[in-house]
Each structure stands twice: as C-alpha cells, then as structure tokens.
CSV table of C-alpha atoms and ligand atoms in Angstrom, one decimal:
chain,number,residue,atom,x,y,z
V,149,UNK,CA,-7.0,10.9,2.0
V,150,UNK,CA,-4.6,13.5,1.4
V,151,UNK,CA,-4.6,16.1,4.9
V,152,UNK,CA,-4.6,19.3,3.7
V,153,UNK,CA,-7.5,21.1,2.7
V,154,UNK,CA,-7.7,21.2,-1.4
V,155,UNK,CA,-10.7,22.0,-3.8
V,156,UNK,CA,-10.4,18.5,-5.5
V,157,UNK,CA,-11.1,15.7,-3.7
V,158,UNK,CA,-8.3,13.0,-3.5
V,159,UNK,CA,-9.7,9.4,-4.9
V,160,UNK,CA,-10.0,6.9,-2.7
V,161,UNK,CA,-7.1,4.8,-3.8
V,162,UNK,CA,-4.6,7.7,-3.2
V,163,UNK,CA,-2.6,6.8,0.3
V,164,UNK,CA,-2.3,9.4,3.1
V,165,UNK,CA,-0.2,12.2,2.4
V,166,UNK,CA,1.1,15.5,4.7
V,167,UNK,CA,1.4,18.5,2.7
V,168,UNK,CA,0.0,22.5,3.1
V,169,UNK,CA,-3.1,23.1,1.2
V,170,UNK,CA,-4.3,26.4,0.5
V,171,UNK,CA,-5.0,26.8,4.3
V,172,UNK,CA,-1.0,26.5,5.0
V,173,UNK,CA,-2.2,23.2,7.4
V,174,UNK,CA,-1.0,19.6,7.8
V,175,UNK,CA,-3.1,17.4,10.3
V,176,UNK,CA,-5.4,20.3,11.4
V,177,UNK,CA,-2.1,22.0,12.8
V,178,UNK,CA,-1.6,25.9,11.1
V,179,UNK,CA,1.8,25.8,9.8
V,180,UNK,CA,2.6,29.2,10.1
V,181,UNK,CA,2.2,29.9,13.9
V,182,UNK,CA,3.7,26.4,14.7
V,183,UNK,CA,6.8,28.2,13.1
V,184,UNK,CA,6.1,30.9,15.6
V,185,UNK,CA,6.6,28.3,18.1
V,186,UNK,CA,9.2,26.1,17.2
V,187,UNK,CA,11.9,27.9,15.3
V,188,UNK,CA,12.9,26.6,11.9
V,189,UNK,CA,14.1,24.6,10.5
V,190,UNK,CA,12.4,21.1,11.7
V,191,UNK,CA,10.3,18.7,10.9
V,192,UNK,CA,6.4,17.9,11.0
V,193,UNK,CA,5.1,14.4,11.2
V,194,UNK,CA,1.0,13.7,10.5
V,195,UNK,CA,-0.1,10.9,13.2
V,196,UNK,CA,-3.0,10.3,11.3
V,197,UNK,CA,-1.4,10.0,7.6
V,198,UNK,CA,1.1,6.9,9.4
V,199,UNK,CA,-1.8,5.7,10.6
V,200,UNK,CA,-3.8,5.7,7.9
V,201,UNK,CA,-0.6,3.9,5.8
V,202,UNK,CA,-0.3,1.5,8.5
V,203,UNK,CA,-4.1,0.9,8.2
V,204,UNK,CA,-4.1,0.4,4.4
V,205,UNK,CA,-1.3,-1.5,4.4
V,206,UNK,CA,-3.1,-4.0,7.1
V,207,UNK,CA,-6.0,-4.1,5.2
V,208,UNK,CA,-4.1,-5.0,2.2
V,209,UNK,CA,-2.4,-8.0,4.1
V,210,UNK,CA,-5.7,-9.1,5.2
V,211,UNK,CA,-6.5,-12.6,5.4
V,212,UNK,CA,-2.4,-13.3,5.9
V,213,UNK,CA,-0.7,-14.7,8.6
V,214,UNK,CA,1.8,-11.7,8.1
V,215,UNK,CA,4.2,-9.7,10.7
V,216,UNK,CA,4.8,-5.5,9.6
V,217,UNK,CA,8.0,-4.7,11.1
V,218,UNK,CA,8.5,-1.0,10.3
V,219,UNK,CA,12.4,-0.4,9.0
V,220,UNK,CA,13.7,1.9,12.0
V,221,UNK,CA,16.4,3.2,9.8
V,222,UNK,CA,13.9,5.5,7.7
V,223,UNK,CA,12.7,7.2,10.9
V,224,UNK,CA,13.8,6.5,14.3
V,225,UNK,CA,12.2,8.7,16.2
V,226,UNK,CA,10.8,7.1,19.5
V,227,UNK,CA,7.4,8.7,19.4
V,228,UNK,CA,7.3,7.1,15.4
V,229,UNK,CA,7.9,3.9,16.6
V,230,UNK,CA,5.9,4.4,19.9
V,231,UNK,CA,3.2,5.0,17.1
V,232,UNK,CA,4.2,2.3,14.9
V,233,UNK,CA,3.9,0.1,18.2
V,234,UNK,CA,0.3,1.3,19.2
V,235,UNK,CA,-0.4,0.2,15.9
V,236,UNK,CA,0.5,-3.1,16.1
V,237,UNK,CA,3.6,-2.9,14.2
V,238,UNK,CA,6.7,-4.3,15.0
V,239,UNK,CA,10.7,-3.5,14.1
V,240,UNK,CA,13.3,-4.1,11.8
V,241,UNK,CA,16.2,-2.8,13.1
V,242,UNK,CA,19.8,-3.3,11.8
V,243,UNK,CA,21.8,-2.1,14.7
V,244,UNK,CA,21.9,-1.7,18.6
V,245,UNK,CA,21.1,1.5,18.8
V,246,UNK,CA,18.3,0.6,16.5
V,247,UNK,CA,16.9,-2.1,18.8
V,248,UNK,CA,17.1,-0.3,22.1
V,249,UNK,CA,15.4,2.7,20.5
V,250,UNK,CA,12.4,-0.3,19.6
V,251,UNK,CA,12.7,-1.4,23.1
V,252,UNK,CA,12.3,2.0,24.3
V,253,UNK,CA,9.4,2.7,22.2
V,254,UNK,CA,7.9,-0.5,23.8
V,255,UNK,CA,7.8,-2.8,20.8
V,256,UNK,CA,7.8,-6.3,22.3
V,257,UNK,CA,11.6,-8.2,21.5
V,258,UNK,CA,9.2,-10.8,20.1
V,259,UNK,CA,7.8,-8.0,16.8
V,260,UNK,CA,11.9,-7.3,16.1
V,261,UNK,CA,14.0,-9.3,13.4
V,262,UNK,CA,17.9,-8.1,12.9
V,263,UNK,CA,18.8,-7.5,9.9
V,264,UNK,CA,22.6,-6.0,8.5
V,265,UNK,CA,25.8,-6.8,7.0
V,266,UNK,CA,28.0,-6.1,9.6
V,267,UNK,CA,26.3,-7.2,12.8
V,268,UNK,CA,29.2,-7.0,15.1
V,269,UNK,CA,29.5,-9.3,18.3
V,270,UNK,CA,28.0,-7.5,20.9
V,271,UNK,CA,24.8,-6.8,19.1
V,272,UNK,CA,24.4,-10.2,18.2
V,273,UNK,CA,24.7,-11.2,22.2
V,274,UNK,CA,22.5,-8.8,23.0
V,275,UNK,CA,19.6,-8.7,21.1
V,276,UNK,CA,19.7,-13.0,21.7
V,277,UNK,CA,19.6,-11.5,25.3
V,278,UNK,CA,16.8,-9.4,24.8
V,279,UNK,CA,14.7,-12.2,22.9
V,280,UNK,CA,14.4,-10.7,19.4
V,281,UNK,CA,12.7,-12.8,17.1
V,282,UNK,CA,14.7,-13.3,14.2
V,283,UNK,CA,17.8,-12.7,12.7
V,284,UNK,CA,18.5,-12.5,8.8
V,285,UNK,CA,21.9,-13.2,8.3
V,286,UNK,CA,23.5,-12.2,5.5
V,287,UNK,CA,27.0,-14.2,5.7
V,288,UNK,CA,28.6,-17.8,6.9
V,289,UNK,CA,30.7,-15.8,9.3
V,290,UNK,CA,27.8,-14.2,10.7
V,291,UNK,CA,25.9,-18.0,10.9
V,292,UNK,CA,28.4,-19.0,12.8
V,293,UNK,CA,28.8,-15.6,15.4
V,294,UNK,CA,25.4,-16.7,15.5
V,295,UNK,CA,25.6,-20.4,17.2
V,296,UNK,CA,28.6,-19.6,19.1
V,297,UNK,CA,26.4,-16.7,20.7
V,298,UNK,CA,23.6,-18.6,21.0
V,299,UNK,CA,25.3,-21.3,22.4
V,300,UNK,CA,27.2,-19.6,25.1
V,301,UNK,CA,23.1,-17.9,26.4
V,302,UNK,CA,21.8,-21.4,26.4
V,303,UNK,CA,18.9,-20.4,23.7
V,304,UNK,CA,18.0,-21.5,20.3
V,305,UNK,CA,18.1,-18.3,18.0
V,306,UNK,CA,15.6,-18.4,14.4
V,307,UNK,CA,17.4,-17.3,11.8
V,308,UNK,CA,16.9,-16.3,8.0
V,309,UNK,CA,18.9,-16.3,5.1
V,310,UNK,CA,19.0,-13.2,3.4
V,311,UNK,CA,19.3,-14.2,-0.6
V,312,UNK,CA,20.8,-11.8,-3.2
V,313,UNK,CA,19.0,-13.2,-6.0
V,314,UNK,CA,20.3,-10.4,-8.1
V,315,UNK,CA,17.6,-8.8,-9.0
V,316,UNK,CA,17.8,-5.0,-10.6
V,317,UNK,CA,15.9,-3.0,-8.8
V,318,UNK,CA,15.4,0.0,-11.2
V,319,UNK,CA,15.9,2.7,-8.8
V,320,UNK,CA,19.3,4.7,-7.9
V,321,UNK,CA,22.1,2.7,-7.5
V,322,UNK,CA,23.1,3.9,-4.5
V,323,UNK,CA,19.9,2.1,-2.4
V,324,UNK,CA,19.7,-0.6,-5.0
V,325,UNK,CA,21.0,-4.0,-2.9
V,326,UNK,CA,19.8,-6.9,-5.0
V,327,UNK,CA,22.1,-7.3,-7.5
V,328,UNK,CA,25.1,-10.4,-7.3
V,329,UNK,CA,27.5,-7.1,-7.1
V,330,UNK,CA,26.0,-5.9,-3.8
V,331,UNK,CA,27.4,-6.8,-0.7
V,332,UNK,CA,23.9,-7.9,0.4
V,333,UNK,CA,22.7,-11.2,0.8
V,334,UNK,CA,24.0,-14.3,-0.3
V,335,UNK,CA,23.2,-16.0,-3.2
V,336,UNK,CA,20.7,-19.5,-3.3
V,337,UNK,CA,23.7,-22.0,-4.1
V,338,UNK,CA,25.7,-20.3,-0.9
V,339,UNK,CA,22.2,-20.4,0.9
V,340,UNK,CA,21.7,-24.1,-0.3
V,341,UNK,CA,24.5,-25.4,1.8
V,342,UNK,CA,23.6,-23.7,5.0
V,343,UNK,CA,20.8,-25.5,5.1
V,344,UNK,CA,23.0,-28.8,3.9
V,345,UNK,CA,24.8,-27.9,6.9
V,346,UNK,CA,22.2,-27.3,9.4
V,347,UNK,CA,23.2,-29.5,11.9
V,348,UNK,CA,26.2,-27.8,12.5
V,349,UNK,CA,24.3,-25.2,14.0
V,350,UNK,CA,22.5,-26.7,16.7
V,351,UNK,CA,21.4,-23.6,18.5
V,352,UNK,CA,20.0,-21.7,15.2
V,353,UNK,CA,16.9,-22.6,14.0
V,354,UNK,CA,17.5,-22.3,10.5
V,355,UNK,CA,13.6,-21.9,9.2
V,356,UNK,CA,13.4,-18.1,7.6
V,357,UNK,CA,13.5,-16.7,4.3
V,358,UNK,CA,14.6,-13.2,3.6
V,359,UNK,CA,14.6,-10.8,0.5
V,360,UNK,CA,15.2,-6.9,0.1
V,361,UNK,CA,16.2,-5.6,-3.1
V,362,UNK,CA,16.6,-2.1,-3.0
V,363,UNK,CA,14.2,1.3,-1.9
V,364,UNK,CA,11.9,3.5,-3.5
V,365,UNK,CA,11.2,0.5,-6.5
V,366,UNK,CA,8.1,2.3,-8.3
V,367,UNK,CA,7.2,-1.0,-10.5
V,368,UNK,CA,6.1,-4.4,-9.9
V,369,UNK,CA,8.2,-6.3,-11.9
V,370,UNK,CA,11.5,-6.3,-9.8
V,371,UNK,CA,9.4,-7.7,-6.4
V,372,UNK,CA,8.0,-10.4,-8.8
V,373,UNK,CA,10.9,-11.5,-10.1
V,374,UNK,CA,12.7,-11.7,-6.1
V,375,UNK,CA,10.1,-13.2,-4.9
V,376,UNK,CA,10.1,-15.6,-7.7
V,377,UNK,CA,13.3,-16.6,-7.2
V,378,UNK,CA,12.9,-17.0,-3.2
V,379,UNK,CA,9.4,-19.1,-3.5
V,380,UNK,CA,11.3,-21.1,-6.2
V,381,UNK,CA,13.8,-21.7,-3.4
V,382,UNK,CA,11.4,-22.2,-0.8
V,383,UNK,CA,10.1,-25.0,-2.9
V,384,UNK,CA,13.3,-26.9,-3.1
V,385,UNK,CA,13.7,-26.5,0.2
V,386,UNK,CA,10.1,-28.2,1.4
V,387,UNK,CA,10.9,-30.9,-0.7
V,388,UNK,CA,14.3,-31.5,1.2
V,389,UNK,CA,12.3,-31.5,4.5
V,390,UNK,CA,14.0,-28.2,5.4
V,391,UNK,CA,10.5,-26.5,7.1
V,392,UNK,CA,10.4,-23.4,6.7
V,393,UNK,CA,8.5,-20.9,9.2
V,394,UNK,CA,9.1,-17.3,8.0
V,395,UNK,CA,9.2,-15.1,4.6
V,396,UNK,CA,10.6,-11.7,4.8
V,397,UNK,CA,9.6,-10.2,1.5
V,398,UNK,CA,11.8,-6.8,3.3
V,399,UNK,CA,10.8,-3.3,1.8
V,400,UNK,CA,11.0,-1.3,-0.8
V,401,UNK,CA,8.0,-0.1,-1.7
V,402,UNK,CA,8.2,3.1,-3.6
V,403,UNK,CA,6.6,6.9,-2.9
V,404,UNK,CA,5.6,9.7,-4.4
V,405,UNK,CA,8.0,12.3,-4.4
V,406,UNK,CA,6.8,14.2,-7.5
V,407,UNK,CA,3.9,14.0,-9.8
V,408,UNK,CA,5.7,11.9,-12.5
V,409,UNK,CA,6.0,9.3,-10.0
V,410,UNK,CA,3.7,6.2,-10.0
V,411,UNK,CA,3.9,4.0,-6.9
V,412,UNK,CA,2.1,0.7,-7.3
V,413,UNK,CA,-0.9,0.2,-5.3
V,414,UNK,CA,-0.4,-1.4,-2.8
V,415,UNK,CA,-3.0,-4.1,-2.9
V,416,UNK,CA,-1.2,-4.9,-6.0
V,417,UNK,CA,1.9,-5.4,-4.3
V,418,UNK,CA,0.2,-7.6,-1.9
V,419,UNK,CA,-1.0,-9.9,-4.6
V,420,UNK,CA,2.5,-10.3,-6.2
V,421,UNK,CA,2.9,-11.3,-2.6
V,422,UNK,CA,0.3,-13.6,-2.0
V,423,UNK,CA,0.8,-15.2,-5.8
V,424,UNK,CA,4.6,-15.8,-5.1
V,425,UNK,CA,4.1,-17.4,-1.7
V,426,UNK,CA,0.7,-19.4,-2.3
V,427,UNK,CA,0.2,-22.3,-0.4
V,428,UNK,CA,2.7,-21.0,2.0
V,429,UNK,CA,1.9,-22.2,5.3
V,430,UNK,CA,3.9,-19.5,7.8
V,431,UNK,CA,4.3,-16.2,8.5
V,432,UNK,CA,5.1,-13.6,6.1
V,433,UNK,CA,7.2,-10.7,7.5
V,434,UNK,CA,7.5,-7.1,5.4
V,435,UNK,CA,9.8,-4.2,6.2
V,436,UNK,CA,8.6,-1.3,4.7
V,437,UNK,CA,10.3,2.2,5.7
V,438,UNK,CA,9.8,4.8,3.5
V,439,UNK,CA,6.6,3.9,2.0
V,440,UNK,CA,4.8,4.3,6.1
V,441,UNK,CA,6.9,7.2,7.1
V,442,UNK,CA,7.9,9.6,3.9
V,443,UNK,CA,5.3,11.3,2.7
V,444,UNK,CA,3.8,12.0,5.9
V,445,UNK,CA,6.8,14.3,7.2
V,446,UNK,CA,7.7,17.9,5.8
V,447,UNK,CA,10.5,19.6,6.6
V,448,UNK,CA,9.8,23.1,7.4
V,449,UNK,CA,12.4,25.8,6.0
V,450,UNK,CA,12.5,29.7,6.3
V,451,UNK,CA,13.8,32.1,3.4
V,452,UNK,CA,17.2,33.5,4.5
V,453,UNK,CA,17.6,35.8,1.8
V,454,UNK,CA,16.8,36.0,-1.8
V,455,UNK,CA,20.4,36.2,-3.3
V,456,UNK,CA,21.4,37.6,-6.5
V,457,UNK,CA,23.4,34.9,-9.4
V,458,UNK,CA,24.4,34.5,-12.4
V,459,UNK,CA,22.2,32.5,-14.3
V,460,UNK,CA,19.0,32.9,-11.7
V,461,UNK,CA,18.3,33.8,-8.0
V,462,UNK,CA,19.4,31.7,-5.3
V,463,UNK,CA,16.9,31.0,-2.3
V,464,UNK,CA,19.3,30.7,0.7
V,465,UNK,CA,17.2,28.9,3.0
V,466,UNK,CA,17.4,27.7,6.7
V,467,UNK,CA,17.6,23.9,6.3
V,468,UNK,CA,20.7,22.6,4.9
V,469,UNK,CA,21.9,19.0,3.5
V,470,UNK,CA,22.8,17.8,7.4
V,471,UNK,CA,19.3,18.2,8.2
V,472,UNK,CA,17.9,16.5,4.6
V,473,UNK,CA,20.8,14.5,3.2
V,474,UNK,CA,18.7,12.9,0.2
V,475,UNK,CA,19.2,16.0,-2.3
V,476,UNK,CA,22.8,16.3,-2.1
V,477,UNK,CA,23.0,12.3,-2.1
V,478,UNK,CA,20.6,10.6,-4.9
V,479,UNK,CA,20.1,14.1,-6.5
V,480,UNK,CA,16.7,13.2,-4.6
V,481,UNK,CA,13.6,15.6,-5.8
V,482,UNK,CA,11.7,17.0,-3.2
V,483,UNK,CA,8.5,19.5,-3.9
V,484,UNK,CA,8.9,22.4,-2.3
V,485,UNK,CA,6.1,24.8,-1.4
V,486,UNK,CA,5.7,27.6,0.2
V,487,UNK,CA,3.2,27.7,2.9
V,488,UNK,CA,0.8,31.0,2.5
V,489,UNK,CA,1.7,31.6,-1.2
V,490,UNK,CA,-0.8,34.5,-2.9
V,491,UNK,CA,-1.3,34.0,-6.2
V,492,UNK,CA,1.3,36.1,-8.3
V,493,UNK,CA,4.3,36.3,-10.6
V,494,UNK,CA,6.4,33.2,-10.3
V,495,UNK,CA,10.3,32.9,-10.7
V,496,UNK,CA,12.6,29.8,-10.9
V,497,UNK,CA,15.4,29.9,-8.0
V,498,UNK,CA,18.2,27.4,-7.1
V,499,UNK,CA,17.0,26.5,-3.4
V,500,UNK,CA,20.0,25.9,-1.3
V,501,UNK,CA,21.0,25.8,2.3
V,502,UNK,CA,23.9,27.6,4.2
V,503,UNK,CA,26.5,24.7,4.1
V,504,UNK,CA,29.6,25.4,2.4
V,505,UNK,CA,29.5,23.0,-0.1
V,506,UNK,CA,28.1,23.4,-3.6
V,507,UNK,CA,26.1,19.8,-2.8
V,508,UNK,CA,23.7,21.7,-0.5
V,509,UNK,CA,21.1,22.3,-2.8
V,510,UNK,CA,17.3,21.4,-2.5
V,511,UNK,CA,16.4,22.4,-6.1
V,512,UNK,CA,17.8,23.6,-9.5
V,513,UNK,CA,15.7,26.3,-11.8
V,514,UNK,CA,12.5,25.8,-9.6
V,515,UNK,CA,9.4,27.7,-10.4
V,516,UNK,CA,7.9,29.2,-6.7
V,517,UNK,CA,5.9,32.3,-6.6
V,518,UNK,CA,8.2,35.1,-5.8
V,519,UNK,CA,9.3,34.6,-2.4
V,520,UNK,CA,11.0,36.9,0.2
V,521,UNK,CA,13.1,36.7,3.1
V,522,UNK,CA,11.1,35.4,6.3
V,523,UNK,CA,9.0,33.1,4.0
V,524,UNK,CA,8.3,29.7,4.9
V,525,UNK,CA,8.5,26.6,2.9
V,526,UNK,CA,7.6,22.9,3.4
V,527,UNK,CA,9.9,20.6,1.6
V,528,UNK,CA,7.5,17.5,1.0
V,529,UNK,CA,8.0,14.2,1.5
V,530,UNK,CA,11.1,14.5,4.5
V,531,UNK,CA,9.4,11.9,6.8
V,532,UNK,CA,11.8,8.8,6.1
V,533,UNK,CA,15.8,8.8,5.7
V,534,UNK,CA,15.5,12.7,6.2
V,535,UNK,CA,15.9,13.1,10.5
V,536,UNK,CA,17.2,10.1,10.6
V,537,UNK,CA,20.1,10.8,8.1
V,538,UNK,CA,21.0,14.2,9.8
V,539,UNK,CA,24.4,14.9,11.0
V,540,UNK,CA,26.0,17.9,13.2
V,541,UNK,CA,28.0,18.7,9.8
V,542,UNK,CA,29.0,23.2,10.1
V,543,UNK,CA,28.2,22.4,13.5
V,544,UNK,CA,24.4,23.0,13.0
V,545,UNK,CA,22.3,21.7,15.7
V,546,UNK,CA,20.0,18.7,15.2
V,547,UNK,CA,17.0,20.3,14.5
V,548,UNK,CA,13.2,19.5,16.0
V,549,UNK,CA,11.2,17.1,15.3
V,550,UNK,CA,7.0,18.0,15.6
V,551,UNK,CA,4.2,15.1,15.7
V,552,UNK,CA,0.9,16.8,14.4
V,553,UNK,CA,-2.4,14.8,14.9
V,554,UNK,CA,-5.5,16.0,14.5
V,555,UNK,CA,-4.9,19.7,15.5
V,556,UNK,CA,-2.7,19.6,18.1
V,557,UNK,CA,1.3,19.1,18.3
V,558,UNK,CA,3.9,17.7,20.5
V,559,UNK,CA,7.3,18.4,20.4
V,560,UNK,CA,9.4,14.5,20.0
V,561,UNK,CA,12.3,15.7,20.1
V,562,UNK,CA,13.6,19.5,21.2
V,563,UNK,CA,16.2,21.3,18.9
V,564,UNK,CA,19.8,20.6,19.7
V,565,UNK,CA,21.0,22.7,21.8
V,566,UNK,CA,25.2,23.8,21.5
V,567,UNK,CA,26.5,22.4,25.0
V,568,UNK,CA,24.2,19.1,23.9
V,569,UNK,CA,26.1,19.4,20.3
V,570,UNK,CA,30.3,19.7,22.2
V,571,UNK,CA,29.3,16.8,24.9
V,572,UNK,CA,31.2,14.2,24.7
V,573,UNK,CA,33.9,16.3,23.4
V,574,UNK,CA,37.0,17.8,25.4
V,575,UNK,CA,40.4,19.5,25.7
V,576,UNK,CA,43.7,17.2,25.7
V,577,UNK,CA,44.2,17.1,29.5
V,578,UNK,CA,44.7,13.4,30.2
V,579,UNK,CA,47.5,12.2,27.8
V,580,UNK,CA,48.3,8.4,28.5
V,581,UNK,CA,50.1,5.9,26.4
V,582,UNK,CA,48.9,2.8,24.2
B,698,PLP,C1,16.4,-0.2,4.4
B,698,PLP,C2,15.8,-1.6,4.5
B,698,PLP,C3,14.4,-1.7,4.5
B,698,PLP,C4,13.4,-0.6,4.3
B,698,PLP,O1,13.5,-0.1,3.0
B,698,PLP,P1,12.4,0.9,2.4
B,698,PLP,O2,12.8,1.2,1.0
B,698,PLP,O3,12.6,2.2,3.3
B,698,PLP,O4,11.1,0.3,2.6
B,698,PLP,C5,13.9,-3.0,4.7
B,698,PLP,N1,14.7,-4.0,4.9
B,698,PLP,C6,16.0,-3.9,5.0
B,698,PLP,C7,16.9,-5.1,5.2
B,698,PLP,C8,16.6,-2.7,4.8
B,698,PLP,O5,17.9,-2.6,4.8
C-alpha cells in the first residue's frame, strides 16, 4: 500500500511507500502545516510504511527459522530502531556507537550481530560484555582480537566468517563490497583454514556463515550467485564435521528510487534464499537497511529562491548535501515533488542546496511545475543513509527528524541547535606538552 492518497490504486504486490499524493499528506499527517511546525529542512518518517516492510518481509520468511537484524547504519534514529524493536526485529550494528544506540532502543544484546572491517579493541570487549550474539569477522587479525577478548571475559563468543566470494554486484561501485578487490570479507580458501584452525580459538565458537555483497542490488542474479558460493561452502564444511549454526545472507536488497527502477519482489528473494540454503538446519540471519527504511522517509525542503543561470533556473533550496549526502556522492536520483503543486506550466531547474560546493545538487534539468520562493518539496526516498549520513559541514545544524503514523507526529529528534553544534569545541587555554 502506497500512503498517500492517489486516484489509482497501488497493486497489492507493490511494498509500502511514503510520498505526498494530491492531498500534500504522508501517513495521515498534512505536510504543509507540519512545515508550519517544524521548520525546514527535516525529515518525515511513515511508522506504518516500516511496518508494513517489516511485515511483508516476515511474511515472506515465513516458515524459516530466520533472525531480521535491521542494518543501523541506514537509519539510526532511536525511535527507528525502538520501532524496528517493537517489531520483533533485531540489530546489525558495525560500531559502538551503533550498538549502544540498539541498546538504548531496547533491542535485547541477544537480536545484535557485529559486523565491520575495522572493529577496534574496545568494541570488541564490549559488546562480548554486553552479550551480543554474533560477530562476523572479516579478518585473521580480527579472529584472534576475538579469543584474546573473549578469553580475558571468561565467555565463549559465536562468530561468522564473512566470505568475499567476489561476486559483482551491479550497482555503484562505491557500495559494491563483494568483489576479491574489496576490502570486505575474506575469501573461502582463507575462510577454509580458520575453520582448519578452530582449535586455536577455544573461546570462539566458530559456527556462522556470513555474506553481503553490496546495496541497492535491483536483480536476482548477484544474491544467487553469493549465496551459491556460501551454501557450496557450507556443504564442505558439514562434511568436515564443522557444524554450522548461523547464515547471514546480509542486505542488499534494492529500492525504488525512480520509476525505471525494478526491485525484485521480495518473495522472490526469499526463494533464492530458501533454494540456496535447503536442507539447512539453523538459523538464517538478514540485514536489510535500506530496503525497511528508504522509501518510507522524505526529506522536506523549502524554495529559497528561484535563481536566474545560464543554461536554466536554479532552485536554491533549504536542504543541502550535509543533510542528504547520496546526490552529491553516487550521483544518487531522488524524485522530487513539490507538495501542493496546481496544475500548470512546468519548467526544468537544477535543484541545489546552499553549500558552497558545485557537488550540492539534488537534480540536473528537472521538470517541476513552476515553483516559487516559500514552496515546499519532498525529496523521496531520504529514509535510509540520508539522516544518518548528515554532517555539520557550513556549520548547518543537524536538522529534525519527524515520525508520522497514522495522523499524528512526534518529533525524534529536535533540530540542532548552534551552542549544541560548538560543544565540545573550545579556545586554546590549556596548552600542555606531549
Ligand atoms: C550496509 C550493510 C548492510 C545493509 O545494506 P543495505 O543495502 O542497506 O540493505 C547489511 N550488512 C552489512 C554488513 C552492511 O555493511
């Protein structure tokens, strides 16, 4: 079900989606006097259209032991995870921050698995302190942090090997992570003696499985072709008497960020799933991000001005590439609509925020009905890697972030203010020496 209120009726297959209909709401909330209320820019979240993901994406899985352990990274926002949590989704979390913020949200230490390159020391020792389920490791070095850790807390940590199984994704190559060249993941002959070496590691169970390839992967054939490769491995390893507990089949999944796109269904995914890992006896762990979380933000914008160039005209808007990276980035598309357009003359304007670089721009040559200064925009599909990728860069405020359900809204986190911005920072008035 798509939330807004349009003349055609969304099919059924079609997963949840946020964006303003012809009655300028999302989630029964009227966009245009909740920008009375909180001042733009900032961002709207639909409750129900995560919750409706979560629930498809349940469904899909039904009949599987399997563990969804929402990818913090894409959107990190306690209240998102509080919701992920009250749906009975868990955490994948790739740093401390990451894990307290899960905590916080009161996701239990036992729906967490660890994941990351670069785990450093002291987040290792602490999430084994806090009892987190799972870590997929990703080198020898990291193995072996790993026992020492676990050794000195007196526990036995389970662990995962995250394979590389170069695999090409097909997406940008910037969030492509699956190929040999990646620093992802290491690959099955590297993985093979680990598990040759198990007993070396007497406080990590060594019983996981773990695979991510790469984000917003619109076809089929690259999870197929991972998960081939890690069942095949699996395989070997059951025959070697190496039991294996847990698959992590990681994220990935793919969204629609403009019409051309074609995300797989996901009960199609799920079968590539279920075929790979048939007969599979354990739990099967995903860690999808943006597929539960993007489409279900917007990003609200105002119309600074309406400024004159030389080969069209320029909407200077509000928001700005520290607030939504993902354009100035991946050369991401986002639609962008404005919220009480009348039907009317249209012109094509380069949409770009007040940063002073040329790489803050939403949109090239993009056909919107003739706006004005003071309109308001949504740009679509800003609920994963757009807050959470936000930075204080021109010394803009973080801005707000709004949870819509069902016709109300709750502020989840209040607009930066400056003195919040400078803490932390200070004059030079205690010199010492190092
Ligand atoms: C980023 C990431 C994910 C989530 O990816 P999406 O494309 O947002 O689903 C899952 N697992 C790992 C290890 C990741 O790094």
């Amino acid at each position: 079900m798509i939330l807004q209120s349009t003349t055609n009726e969304p099919s059924e297959a079609e997963p949840a989606r946020a964006e303003p209909g012809p009655t300028g709401q999302i989630d029964g909330v009227d966009l245009q006097s909740l920008a009375q209320q909180v001042q733009t820019p900032f961002y709207a979240y639909s409750a129900t259209a995560i919750r409706q993901r979560i629930a498809e994406l349940q469904a899909a899985l039904h009949g599987l032991d399997a563990l969804v352990c929402f990818a913090v990274k894409a959107n990190s926002n306690i209240a998102v995870l509080r919701l992920m949590h009250e749906c009975g989704v868990g955490a994948d979390i790739v740093s401390a921050g990451e894990l307290r913020r899960s905590l916080h949200a009161g996701i239990p230490a036992a729906r967490i698995v660890f994941s990351g390159v670069g785990k450093r020391e002291e987040e290792i020792a602490e999430a084994l302190a806090a009892g987190v389920s799972r870590f997929n490791v990703e080198s020898r070095d990291e193995l072996e942090m790993l026992q020492r850790l676990a050794h000195a807390q007196q526990l036995t940590a389970h662990a995962a090997v995250r394979i590389n199984p170069d695999v090409d994704a097909r997406t940008h190559a910037k969030i492509s992570t699956g190929r040999a060249q990646n620093k992802f993941g290491v690959s099955v002959v590297e993985a093979r003696s680990w598990f040759a070496d198990a007993t070396m590691f007497p406080n990590v169970r060594l019983d996981g499985l773990h695979v991510h390839i790469g984000s917003q992967i619109l076809g089929l054939d690259p999870f197929k072709r991972a998960l081939g490769r890690v069942a095949r491995f699996w395989r070997e390893l059951e025959l070697q008497g190496h039991e294996i507990d847990s698959i992590d089949v990681g994220g990935g999944l793919g969204v629609r960020y403009r019409s051309r796109d074609k995300p797989v269904a996901t009960r199609d995914y799920v079968d590539v799933i279920r075929d790979a890992f048939a007969g599979f006896p354990g739990r099967i762990v995903l860690e999808p991000g943006r597929w539960l979380v993007a489409e279900a933000g917007v990003l609200l914008t105002r119309v600074i001005r309406v400024k004159p160039g030389s080969r069209r005209e320029f909407l200077v808007v509000d928001a700005a590439m520290n607030d939504l990276l993902r354009p100035s980035l991946y050369d991401a598309w986002h639609d962008i609509v404005p919220v009480s357009a009348m039907p009317g003359p249209v012109a094509a304007y380069d949409i770009v925020g007040p940063v002073c670089e040329t790489g803050d721009t939403f949109a090239l040559a993009r056909d919107l009905p003739v706006c004005a200064a003071g309109d308001l925009l949504t740009i679509n599909g800003a609920g994963a890697y757009g807050a959470s990728m936000a930075s204080n860069y021109n010394s803009r405020p973080l801005v707000a972030e709004v949870l819509l359900d069902n016709g109300r809204y709750a502020i989840v986190r209040r607009r930066q203010t400056f003195d919040d911005m400078i803490a932390g920072e200070q004059f030079p008035e205690d010199w010492r020496s190092a």
